[in-house]
Amino acid sequence: MKFMKIGTKPDTFYTQDASRILITDTPNDLVVRINNTTYHLHRSSLVPKCGLLPRLFTDSEESDSVTIELNDIPGGADAFELCAKFCYGITINLSAHNLVNVLCASTFLRMSDSVEKGNLLPKLEAFFHSCVLQGWKDSIVALQSTSKLPEWCENLGIIRKSIDSIVEKILTPIAEVSWSHTYTRPGYAKRQHHSVPKDWWTEDISDLDLDLFRCVITAARSTFTLPPQLIGEALHVYTCRWLPYFKSKSHSGFSVKENEAALERHRRVVNTVVNMIPADKGSVSEGFLLRLVSIASYVGASLTTKTELIRKAGLQLDEATLEDLLLRSHSSSHHRRYDTDLVATVLESFLMLWRRQSSAHLSSNNSQLLHSIRKVAKLIDSYLQAVAQDVHMSVSKFVSLAEAVPDIARESHDRLYKAINTYLKVHPEISKEEKKQLCRSLDCQKLSAEVRARAVKNERMPLRTVVQALFFDQESSSKGASSRLDSQELFSRGKETSTDIHSRMHKLHLGQAETASIGKAKNILEGAKRGEEKIRSSTDPKKIVRKGTRSEHKHHISRDR
């Protein structure tokens, strides 16, 4: 950071009560009041350099002491004191932190070269242009300091010049970046060669106030030079910086009761960031969007903001990971661990878009759309396995999310079976009817042989599901027999399956309808076994030989006749 020192005399100001007094042999003849602070000074030192002061006390020139009030001076008492010290030749130190306030104050006091050569204002302007705007962090600090005096800084062009300087440096080719910058991403310090990363600028500008940050990002985007992913990364860094619970995965991140002022600040951040997200798909990650949806609900963001976030999150749901979906619920109306309502809403948005795109491409290749929906189906089934472990997860919520996935999306139902089985383990108290609801979307025909075999022996599953599993398991076995697989092994499997049914019947209290289903399953199994025996006998080599012998015998008789 650059500094400028002006003046050579030591500081002889001291404080007495609420007054600032200069130690000198000359009596004070100028009193300047700025809010709650009073300065006892000398007209001979200030009037020659401050063009404003003579206009304020021309009618009182003959009096021994003149009192004026400067309550509206930009920068307040601190900025005025630095200007006063310059008039006395006392050393002052200037940097990007205090330059803007003093620059505005000296402009207010009219400390220009037209009043006296070598005055303060031209020195400050030269330092601002030649030093502050040439540095990266100096430009950011100067821009940030304009937030206290927005009108003055806007009129003096300080804001525009600072933003232009920052954007110019952001657009500088990576190979030419030589400024000191902050970059604290995990793993970066461990790299052997510290090349400048593409997003080197994102952390430093995250220190800016929201409106100034928005101005910088808007100016950078208007050049059409930066890729959308870099803009998205800057938004991500800023969100993490100003929303303290953004990176928190624990429920405690939302448990602290915030005052309305803090919530309003966070609402503004969410609304502004969402409006700045580039329209390009993938400019921000799906995890970032889902976290924003969750926080938007918590802080009470506008309906427009939440709707747009859900649309964007639904647009790229197929890029999400399971960890992205496992967002903690922060609603006080229920005790569920995870926010399944949020996931269901985003899934609905994704499906609406998917159906619309599928209808528009009926005659073309839908392989990409099919890949997308199947990827989401696997993700939702994995999510169901996770939320099934929540003891507060209701059957209706679980079933609603499971059935929201279209049939075409699930090539295999193995993941869905595991999710249902996990839910039954964690919730052993649910009724038979609720078990039937859980398994309503489970298609046993789409289970792998290994999982179907486990389902047949799973006593937690409703009997109707077991019967279906038995049927398709035996059907698969019969097809294998007709393909001349080992029929003895198939027969043994059928025998084991039949034994499983008898075992389940003894262990469960069955109703009339369920007993009928069991009987039907038994008939299917017995018929399948008879078919296997018939296939086996028809392929017996000995019987084939015997048939051939009889045919030859008849042929010989015919010849004798």
PDB file of C-alpha atoms in Angstrom, residues 49-145:
ATOM      1  CA  LYS A  49      -5.167  28.181   2.216  1.00  0.00           C
ATOM      2  CA  CYS A  50      -8.950  27.667   2.699  1.00  0.00           C
ATOM      3  CA  GLY A  51     -10.913  29.673   0.165  1.00  0.00           C
ATOM      4  CA  LEU A  52     -14.192  28.935   1.947  1.00  0.00           C
ATOM      5  CA  LEU A  53     -13.336  30.485   5.318  1.00  0.00           C
ATOM      6  CA  PRO A  54     -13.146  34.185   4.309  1.00  0.00           C
ATOM      7  CA  ARG A  55     -16.677  33.930   2.957  1.00  0.00           C
ATOM      8  CA  LEU A  56     -17.954  32.698   6.290  1.00  0.00           C
ATOM      9  CA  PHE A  57     -16.662  35.512   8.519  1.00  0.00           C
ATOM     10  CA  THR A  58     -16.167  38.641   6.384  1.00  0.00           C
ATOM     11  CA  ASP A  59     -18.651  40.530   8.546  1.00  0.00           C
ATOM     12  CA  SER A  60     -16.674  39.769  11.705  1.00  0.00           C
ATOM     13  CA  GLU A  61     -13.141  40.653  10.627  1.00  0.00           C
ATOM     14  CA  GLU A  62     -12.634  43.286  13.343  1.00  0.00           C
ATOM     15  CA  SER A  63     -13.555  40.979  16.262  1.00  0.00           C
ATOM     16  CA  ASP A  64     -10.832  39.332  18.299  1.00  0.00           C
ATOM     17  CA  SER A  65     -12.222  35.787  17.779  1.00  0.00           C
ATOM     18  CA  VAL A  66     -14.429  34.319  15.115  1.00  0.00           C
ATOM     19  CA  THR A  67     -16.592  31.209  15.583  1.00  0.00           C
ATOM     20  CA  ILE A  68     -17.884  29.213  12.640  1.00  0.00           C
ATOM     21  CA  GLU A  69     -19.687  25.887  12.293  1.00  0.00           C
ATOM     22  CA  LEU A  70     -18.734  23.320   9.699  1.00  0.00           C
ATOM     23  CA  ASN A  71     -21.098  20.471  10.609  1.00  0.00           C
ATOM     24  CA  ASP A  72     -21.649  19.537   6.972  1.00  0.00           C
ATOM     25  CA  ILE A  73     -17.982  19.156   6.033  1.00  0.00           C
ATOM     26  CA  PRO A  74     -17.465  15.753   4.326  1.00  0.00           C
ATOM     27  CA  GLY A  75     -15.321  13.426   6.359  1.00  0.00           C
ATOM     28  CA  GLY A  76     -16.229  15.145   9.622  1.00  0.00           C
ATOM     29  CA  ALA A  77     -13.803  16.312  12.288  1.00  0.00           C
ATOM     30  CA  ASP A  78     -11.056  13.815  11.403  1.00  0.00           C
ATOM     31  CA  ALA A  79     -10.807  14.982   7.791  1.00  0.00           C
ATOM     32  CA  PHE A  80     -10.921  18.639   8.839  1.00  0.00           C
ATOM     33  CA  GLU A  81      -8.108  18.132  11.339  1.00  0.00           C
ATOM     34  CA  LEU A  82      -5.812  16.715   8.665  1.00  0.00           C
ATOM     35  CA  CYS A  83      -6.547  19.746   6.496  1.00  0.00           C
ATOM     36  CA  ALA A  84      -5.865  22.068   9.435  1.00  0.00           C
ATOM     37  CA  LYS A  85      -2.552  20.340  10.209  1.00  0.00           C
ATOM     38  CA  PHE A  86      -1.487  20.842   6.608  1.00  0.00           C
ATOM     39  CA  CYS A  87      -2.134  24.566   7.036  1.00  0.00           C
ATOM     40  CA  TYR A  88       0.218  24.593  10.031  1.00  0.00           C
ATOM     41  CA  GLY A  89       2.886  22.502   8.282  1.00  0.00           C
ATOM     42  CA  ILE A  90       2.385  19.627  10.729  1.00  0.00           C
ATOM     43  CA  THR A  91       3.226  16.185   9.329  1.00  0.00           C
ATOM     44  CA  ILE A  92       0.247  14.220   8.012  1.00  0.00           C
ATOM     45  CA  ASN A  93       0.281  10.670   6.604  1.00  0.00           C
ATOM     46  CA  LEU A  94      -2.104   9.807   3.819  1.00  0.00           C
ATOM     47  CA  SER A  95      -3.050   6.472   2.260  1.00  0.00           C
ATOM     48  CA  ALA A  96      -5.981   4.903   0.427  1.00  0.00           C
ATOM     49  CA  HIS A  97      -7.738   4.494   3.785  1.00  0.00           C
ATOM     50  CA  ASN A  98      -8.079   8.225   4.559  1.00  0.00           C
ATOM     51  CA  LEU A  99      -7.368   9.881   1.216  1.00  0.00           C
ATOM     52  CA  VAL A 100     -10.966  10.026  -0.034  1.00  0.00           C
ATOM     53  CA  ASN A 101     -12.274  11.771   3.090  1.00  0.00           C
ATOM     54  CA  VAL A 102      -9.484  14.356   3.049  1.00  0.00           C
ATOM     55  CA  LEU A 103      -9.908  14.852  -0.686  1.00  0.00           C
ATOM     56  CA  CYS A 104     -13.590  15.625  -0.225  1.00  0.00           C
ATOM     57  CA  ALA A 105     -12.919  17.867   2.808  1.00  0.00           C
ATOM     58  CA  SER A 106     -10.230  19.867   1.008  1.00  0.00           C
ATOM     59  CA  THR A 107     -12.582  20.306  -1.933  1.00  0.00           C
ATOM     60  CA  PHE A 108     -15.247  21.546   0.482  1.00  0.00           C
ATOM     61  CA  LEU A 109     -12.752  24.022   2.031  1.00  0.00           C
ATOM     62  CA  ARG A 110     -11.579  25.086  -1.466  1.00  0.00           C
ATOM     63  CA  MET A 111      -7.919  24.357  -0.841  1.00  0.00           C
ATOM     64  CA  SER A 112      -6.961  24.649  -4.512  1.00  0.00           C
ATOM     65  CA  ASP A 113      -3.976  26.119  -6.331  1.00  0.00           C
ATOM     66  CA  SER A 114      -6.098  29.126  -7.286  1.00  0.00           C
ATOM     67  CA  VAL A 115      -6.224  30.084  -3.603  1.00  0.00           C
ATOM     68  CA  GLU A 116      -2.537  29.415  -2.918  1.00  0.00           C
ATOM     69  CA  LYS A 117       0.179  27.693  -4.886  1.00  0.00           C
ATOM     70  CA  GLY A 118       1.214  24.275  -3.559  1.00  0.00           C
ATOM     71  CA  ASN A 119      -2.099  23.838  -1.779  1.00  0.00           C
ATOM     72  CA  LEU A 120      -3.423  20.541  -0.442  1.00  0.00           C
ATOM     73  CA  LEU A 121      -6.072  19.639  -3.022  1.00  0.00           C
ATOM     74  CA  PRO A 122      -3.760  19.309  -6.060  1.00  0.00           C
ATOM     75  CA  LYS A 123      -1.320  17.245  -3.983  1.00  0.00           C
ATOM     76  CA  LEU A 124      -4.130  14.839  -3.021  1.00  0.00           C
ATOM     77  CA  GLU A 125      -5.363  14.540  -6.603  1.00  0.00           C
ATOM     78  CA  ALA A 126      -1.861  13.769  -7.843  1.00  0.00           C
ATOM     79  CA  PHE A 127      -1.403  11.089  -5.186  1.00  0.00           C
ATOM     80  CA  PHE A 128      -4.797   9.588  -6.036  1.00  0.00           C
ATOM     81  CA  HIS A 129      -4.092   9.303  -9.774  1.00  0.00           C
ATOM     82  CA  SER A 130      -0.405   8.409  -9.753  1.00  0.00           C
ATOM     83  CA  CYS A 131      -0.297   6.040  -6.762  1.00  0.00           C
ATOM     84  CA  VAL A 132      -3.652   4.865  -5.447  1.00  0.00           C
ATOM     85  CA  LEU A 133      -5.264   4.062  -8.792  1.00  0.00           C
ATOM     86  CA  GLN A 134      -2.109   2.271  -9.948  1.00  0.00           C
ATOM     87  CA  GLY A 135      -2.355  -0.277  -7.135  1.00  0.00           C
ATOM     88  CA  TRP A 136      -4.782  -3.183  -6.925  1.00  0.00           C
ATOM     89  CA  LYS A 137      -5.604  -3.169  -3.227  1.00  0.00           C
ATOM     90  CA  ASP A 138      -5.269   0.611  -2.998  1.00  0.00           C
ATOM     91  CA  SER A 139      -7.973   0.982  -5.653  1.00  0.00           C
ATOM     92  CA  ILE A 140     -10.287  -1.375  -3.751  1.00  0.00           C
ATOM     93  CA  VAL A 141      -9.703   0.376  -0.409  1.00  0.00           C
ATOM     94  CA  ALA A 142     -10.307   3.769  -1.984  1.00  0.00           C
ATOM     95  CA  LEU A 143     -13.521   2.561  -3.612  1.00  0.00           C
ATOM     96  CA  GLN A 144     -14.734   1.068  -0.355  1.00  0.00           C
ATOM     97  CA  SER A 145     -14.118   4.357   1.485  1.00  0.00           C
TER      98      SER A 145
END
